[in-house]
Short mmCIF file of C-alpha atoms in Angstrom, two decimals:
data_model
loop_
_atom_site.label_atom_id
_atom_site.label_comp_id
_atom_site.label_asym_id
_atom_site.label_seq_id
_atom_site.Cartn_x
_atom_site.Cartn_y
_atom_site.Cartn_z
CA UNK A 1 -157.37 -117.29 28.62
CA UNK A 2 -160.68 -118.93 27.78
CA UNK A 3 -163.03 -116.98 25.51
CA UNK A 4 -166.72 -116.30 25.94
CA UNK A 5 -168.59 -119.57 26.37
CA UNK A 6 -172.21 -119.99 25.42
CA UNK A 7 -174.37 -123.02 26.09
CA UNK A 8 -176.09 -124.77 24.54
CA UNK A 9 -174.84 -124.39 20.96
CA UNK A 10 -178.11 -125.54 19.43
CA UNK A 11 -181.68 -125.62 20.66
CA UNK A 12 -184.92 -126.70 19.08
CA UNK A 13 -188.13 -125.62 20.75
CA UNK A 14 -191.78 -125.36 19.84
CA UNK A 15 -194.00 -122.32 19.91
CA UNK A 16 -195.19 -121.37 23.36
CA UNK A 17 -192.27 -122.94 25.19
CA UNK A 18 -189.66 -120.99 27.09
CA UNK A 19 -185.89 -121.20 26.83
CA UNK A 20 -182.86 -120.21 28.91
CA UNK A 21 -179.48 -119.51 27.35
CA UNK A 22 -176.26 -119.26 29.29
CA UNK A 23 -173.11 -117.18 28.85
CA UNK A 24 -169.80 -117.27 30.71
CA UNK A 25 -167.72 -114.17 29.96
CA UNK A 26 -163.97 -113.95 29.65
CA UNK A 27 -162.38 -114.10 33.09
CA UNK A 28 -162.22 -110.61 34.58
CA UNK A 29 -164.84 -109.17 32.24
CA UNK A 30 -167.77 -107.62 34.07
CA UNK A 31 -169.95 -106.41 31.22
CA UNK A 32 -172.09 -108.88 29.29
CA UNK A 33 -174.19 -107.92 26.28
CA UNK A 34 -176.68 -110.03 24.36
CA UNK A 35 -177.51 -109.72 20.66
CA UNK A 36 -179.99 -111.43 18.39
CA UNK A 37 -178.73 -112.15 14.88
CA UNK A 38 -181.05 -112.94 11.99
CA UNK A 39 -180.27 -112.90 8.26
CA UNK A 40 -182.65 -110.05 7.58
CA UNK A 41 -182.00 -107.80 10.56
CA UNK A 42 -178.34 -108.36 11.34
CA UNK A 43 -177.23 -107.98 14.97
CA UNK A 44 -179.88 -106.43 17.18
CA UNK A 45 -179.03 -105.40 20.74
CA UNK A 46 -181.06 -107.12 23.44
CA UNK A 47 -179.58 -105.96 26.75
CA UNK A 48 -176.39 -105.36 28.68
CA UNK A 49 -175.53 -106.28 32.25
CA UNK A 50 -172.80 -104.93 34.46
CA UNK A 51 -172.27 -105.90 38.10
CA UNK A 52 -175.58 -107.79 38.17
CA UNK A 53 -177.52 -104.74 36.97
CA UNK A 54 -179.15 -104.21 33.61
CA UNK A 55 -177.43 -101.15 32.21
CA UNK A 56 -179.04 -100.93 28.77
CA UNK A 57 -182.01 -102.52 27.10
CA UNK A 58 -182.86 -102.84 23.43
CA UNK A 59 -186.22 -102.65 21.75
CA UNK A 60 -187.48 -106.17 22.38
CA UNK A 61 -190.72 -107.30 24.03
CA UNK A 62 -190.88 -108.23 27.69
CA UNK A 63 -190.76 -111.92 26.77
CA UNK A 64 -187.02 -111.42 26.52
CA UNK A 65 -185.31 -111.09 29.89
CA UNK A 66 -181.91 -111.62 31.36
CA UNK A 67 -179.87 -111.57 34.50
CA UNK A 68 -176.28 -111.57 35.63
CA UNK A 69 -174.81 -113.38 38.58
CA UNK A 70 -172.13 -112.25 41.01
CA UNK A 71 -169.48 -114.19 39.05
CA UNK A 72 -170.48 -112.18 35.92
CA UNK A 73 -172.07 -115.20 34.24
CA UNK A 74 -175.29 -114.26 32.51
CA UNK A 75 -178.46 -115.94 31.37
CA UNK A 76 -181.18 -114.80 29.03
CA UNK A 77 -184.68 -116.18 28.96
CA UNK A 78 -187.29 -116.07 26.26
CA UNK A 79 -190.81 -117.01 27.28
CA UNK A 80 -193.78 -117.94 25.09
CA UNK A 81 -191.58 -118.58 22.08
CA UNK A 82 -192.72 -117.43 18.64
CA UNK A 83 -191.55 -118.62 15.23
CA UNK A 84 -189.86 -115.25 14.70
CA UNK A 85 -187.61 -115.85 17.69
CA UNK A 86 -185.59 -118.31 15.63
CA UNK A 87 -182.15 -116.75 15.47
CA UNK A 88 -178.53 -116.93 16.55
CA UNK A 89 -178.24 -115.45 20.05
CA UNK A 90 -174.83 -113.99 20.72
CA UNK A 91 -173.32 -113.07 24.03
CA UNK A 92 -170.38 -110.66 24.22
CA UNK A 93 -168.24 -109.57 27.13
CA UNK A 94 -165.94 -106.67 27.84
CA UNK A 95 -164.00 -105.41 30.84
CA UNK A 96 -166.38 -102.50 31.25
CA UNK A 97 -168.07 -101.44 28.06
CA UNK A 98 -168.28 -97.78 29.03
CA UNK A 99 -164.49 -97.66 29.41
CA UNK A 100 -163.42 -100.04 26.66
CA UNK A 101 -165.97 -100.71 23.98
CA UNK A 102 -164.28 -103.77 22.53
CA UNK A 103 -166.74 -106.63 22.71
CA UNK A 104 -165.61 -110.24 22.52
CA UNK A 105 -168.26 -112.61 21.26
CA UNK A 106 -169.06 -116.22 21.98
CA UNK A 107 -169.98 -118.69 19.25
CA UNK A 108 -173.66 -118.19 19.92
CA UNK A 109 -176.69 -120.36 20.56
CA UNK A 110 -178.67 -121.23 17.45
CA UNK A 111 -182.33 -121.34 18.46
CA UNK A 112 -184.90 -122.87 16.16
CA UNK A 113 -188.58 -122.49 17.03
CA UNK A 114 -190.92 -124.93 15.29
CA UNK B 1 -182.56 -95.08 16.43
CA UNK B 2 -179.04 -94.99 15.11
CA UNK B 3 -178.39 -96.88 11.91
CA UNK B 4 -175.26 -97.86 10.09
CA UNK B 5 -175.26 -98.25 6.33
CA UNK B 6 -172.68 -100.79 5.31
CA UNK B 7 -171.71 -101.37 1.71
CA UNK B 8 -171.40 -103.32 -0.39
CA UNK B 9 -173.77 -106.04 0.84
CA UNK B 10 -171.71 -108.71 -0.88
CA UNK B 11 -168.56 -109.02 -2.94
CA UNK B 12 -167.08 -111.69 -5.16
CA UNK B 13 -163.37 -111.21 -5.78
CA UNK B 14 -160.43 -113.12 -7.14
CA UNK B 15 -157.73 -114.31 -4.79
CA UNK B 16 -154.98 -111.71 -4.60
CA UNK B 17 -157.27 -108.73 -5.21
CA UNK B 18 -157.68 -105.88 -2.75
CA UNK B 19 -161.04 -105.31 -1.08
CA UNK B 20 -162.66 -102.17 0.24
CA UNK B 21 -165.86 -101.81 2.25
CA UNK B 22 -167.31 -98.93 4.23
CA UNK B 23 -169.86 -97.85 6.76
CA UNK B 24 -171.67 -94.55 7.06
CA UNK B 25 -173.92 -93.16 9.73
CA UNK B 26 -176.21 -90.20 10.18
CA UNK B 27 -174.84 -89.88 13.72
CA UNK B 28 -171.40 -89.14 15.08
CA UNK B 29 -169.59 -92.03 16.73
CA UNK B 30 -166.76 -92.02 19.27
CA UNK B 31 -165.60 -95.51 18.38
CA UNK B 32 -165.63 -97.66 15.27
CA UNK B 33 -164.99 -101.38 15.37
CA UNK B 34 -164.65 -103.92 12.58
CA UNK B 35 -165.55 -107.59 13.09
CA UNK B 36 -165.38 -110.71 10.93
CA UNK B 37 -167.79 -113.61 11.32
CA UNK B 38 -167.18 -117.11 9.99
CA UNK B 39 -170.11 -119.48 9.44
CA UNK B 40 -171.43 -120.92 12.68
CA UNK B 41 -169.25 -118.69 14.83
CA UNK B 42 -169.54 -115.39 16.63
CA UNK B 43 -167.96 -112.19 15.28
CA UNK B 44 -164.25 -111.75 15.94
CA UNK B 45 -162.80 -108.29 16.52
CA UNK B 46 -160.38 -107.21 13.79
CA UNK B 47 -159.65 -103.54 14.39
CA UNK B 48 -160.75 -100.84 16.86
CA UNK B 49 -160.61 -97.10 16.05
CA UNK B 50 -160.94 -94.35 18.64
CA UNK B 51 -160.00 -91.03 17.02
CA UNK B 52 -161.27 -89.15 13.99
CA UNK B 53 -158.79 -89.58 11.15
CA UNK B 54 -157.11 -92.56 12.81
CA UNK B 55 -155.67 -95.12 10.41
CA UNK B 56 -154.90 -98.53 11.90
CA UNK B 57 -153.49 -101.70 10.37
CA UNK B 58 -153.66 -105.32 11.43
CA UNK B 59 -151.64 -107.41 8.98
CA UNK B 60 -153.28 -107.13 5.58
CA UNK B 61 -156.20 -105.19 7.05
CA UNK B 62 -156.33 -101.41 7.27
CA UNK B 63 -159.20 -99.39 8.70
CA UNK B 64 -159.80 -95.68 9.05
CA UNK B 65 -162.02 -93.58 11.28
CA UNK B 66 -163.52 -90.86 9.08
CA UNK B 67 -162.75 -87.22 9.79
CA UNK B 68 -166.44 -86.38 10.13
CA UNK B 69 -166.78 -89.25 12.67
CA UNK B 70 -169.72 -90.50 10.64
CA UNK B 71 -167.94 -93.09 8.55
CA UNK B 72 -165.25 -95.73 8.48
CA UNK B 73 -163.72 -98.00 5.88
CA UNK B 74 -161.92 -101.33 5.92
CA UNK B 75 -159.43 -102.43 3.29
CA UNK B 76 -158.08 -105.94 2.84
CA UNK B 77 -155.01 -106.25 0.65
CA UNK B 78 -154.03 -109.32 -1.39
CA UNK B 79 -157.08 -111.36 -0.40
CA UNK B 80 -156.73 -115.08 0.36
CA UNK B 81 -159.39 -117.82 0.61
CA UNK B 82 -159.56 -117.62 4.42
CA UNK B 83 -160.74 -114.00 4.14
CA UNK B 84 -164.15 -115.40 3.22
CA UNK B 85 -166.81 -114.43 5.73
CA UNK B 86 -169.08 -111.61 6.78
CA UNK B 87 -167.51 -108.34 7.85
CA UNK B 88 -169.38 -106.06 10.22
CA UNK B 89 -168.75 -102.50 11.22
CA UNK B 90 -169.95 -101.30 14.61
CA UNK B 91 -170.15 -97.81 16.05
CA UNK B 92 -170.55 -96.53 19.57
CA UNK B 93 -171.50 -93.15 20.95
CA UNK B 94 -171.24 -92.25 24.61
CA UNK B 95 -172.57 -94.99 26.85
CA UNK B 96 -174.99 -96.38 24.30
CA UNK B 97 -174.65 -99.98 23.08
CA UNK B 98 -172.70 -100.78 19.94
CA UNK B 99 -174.73 -100.42 16.74
CA UNK B 100 -173.86 -102.86 13.98
CA UNK B 101 -174.05 -102.59 10.22
CA UNK B 102 -175.78 -105.40 8.34
CA UNK B 103 -172.51 -106.80 7.09
CA UNK B 104 -170.57 -107.29 3.89
CA UNK B 105 -170.41 -110.89 2.70
CA UNK B 106 -167.04 -111.56 1.08
CA UNK B 107 -166.46 -114.47 -1.27
CA UNK B 108 -162.99 -115.18 -2.64
CA UNK B 109 -162.55 -117.14 -5.84
CA UNK B 110 -159.29 -119.04 -5.96
#
């Protein structure tokens, strides 16, 4: 069974640009969560989607948005990039997080904002 | 918001030694999870705990869900070089998202 797939693995952008990251969950998993990981702050929750609906949202500005498609694939978008957005963005999937909390992570997208 | 205090922040140990790390919270959790992250990769689930007092093993790893439901520990016995990485605890309460500790960075000296 294929794991969680995130694309691209690396991205370099400049301030003010926008970026879209993609995540394909494990087959059969319907819940997708996104986390931002930085050395100083650890893993910070961004949002969670289930059945194309945002079920939870973390404490991030509106520049961070996401969506989920009918096949459970998810994308997150960051607009008007800032230097502080440089981080590893991790996607995690689970069957249904409210029933089984085990999250399975992808390898992440390393975003560098110059 | 909920916070997890994970300690120690880093450890340097000799190969073959046992390792112990823990997480504490000011809030009660229903679930505790332990993850390991290798450089350039996402965290990988090691152990999941669902009941207060539960003690679960996975090979050389043993984790316990504290009786108060506010803490958990992870032990690694007879460490080997491939144990190097960052270990994260994560807790969950109700339908809220998982909250992660800031990690324990483990270095093993051969």
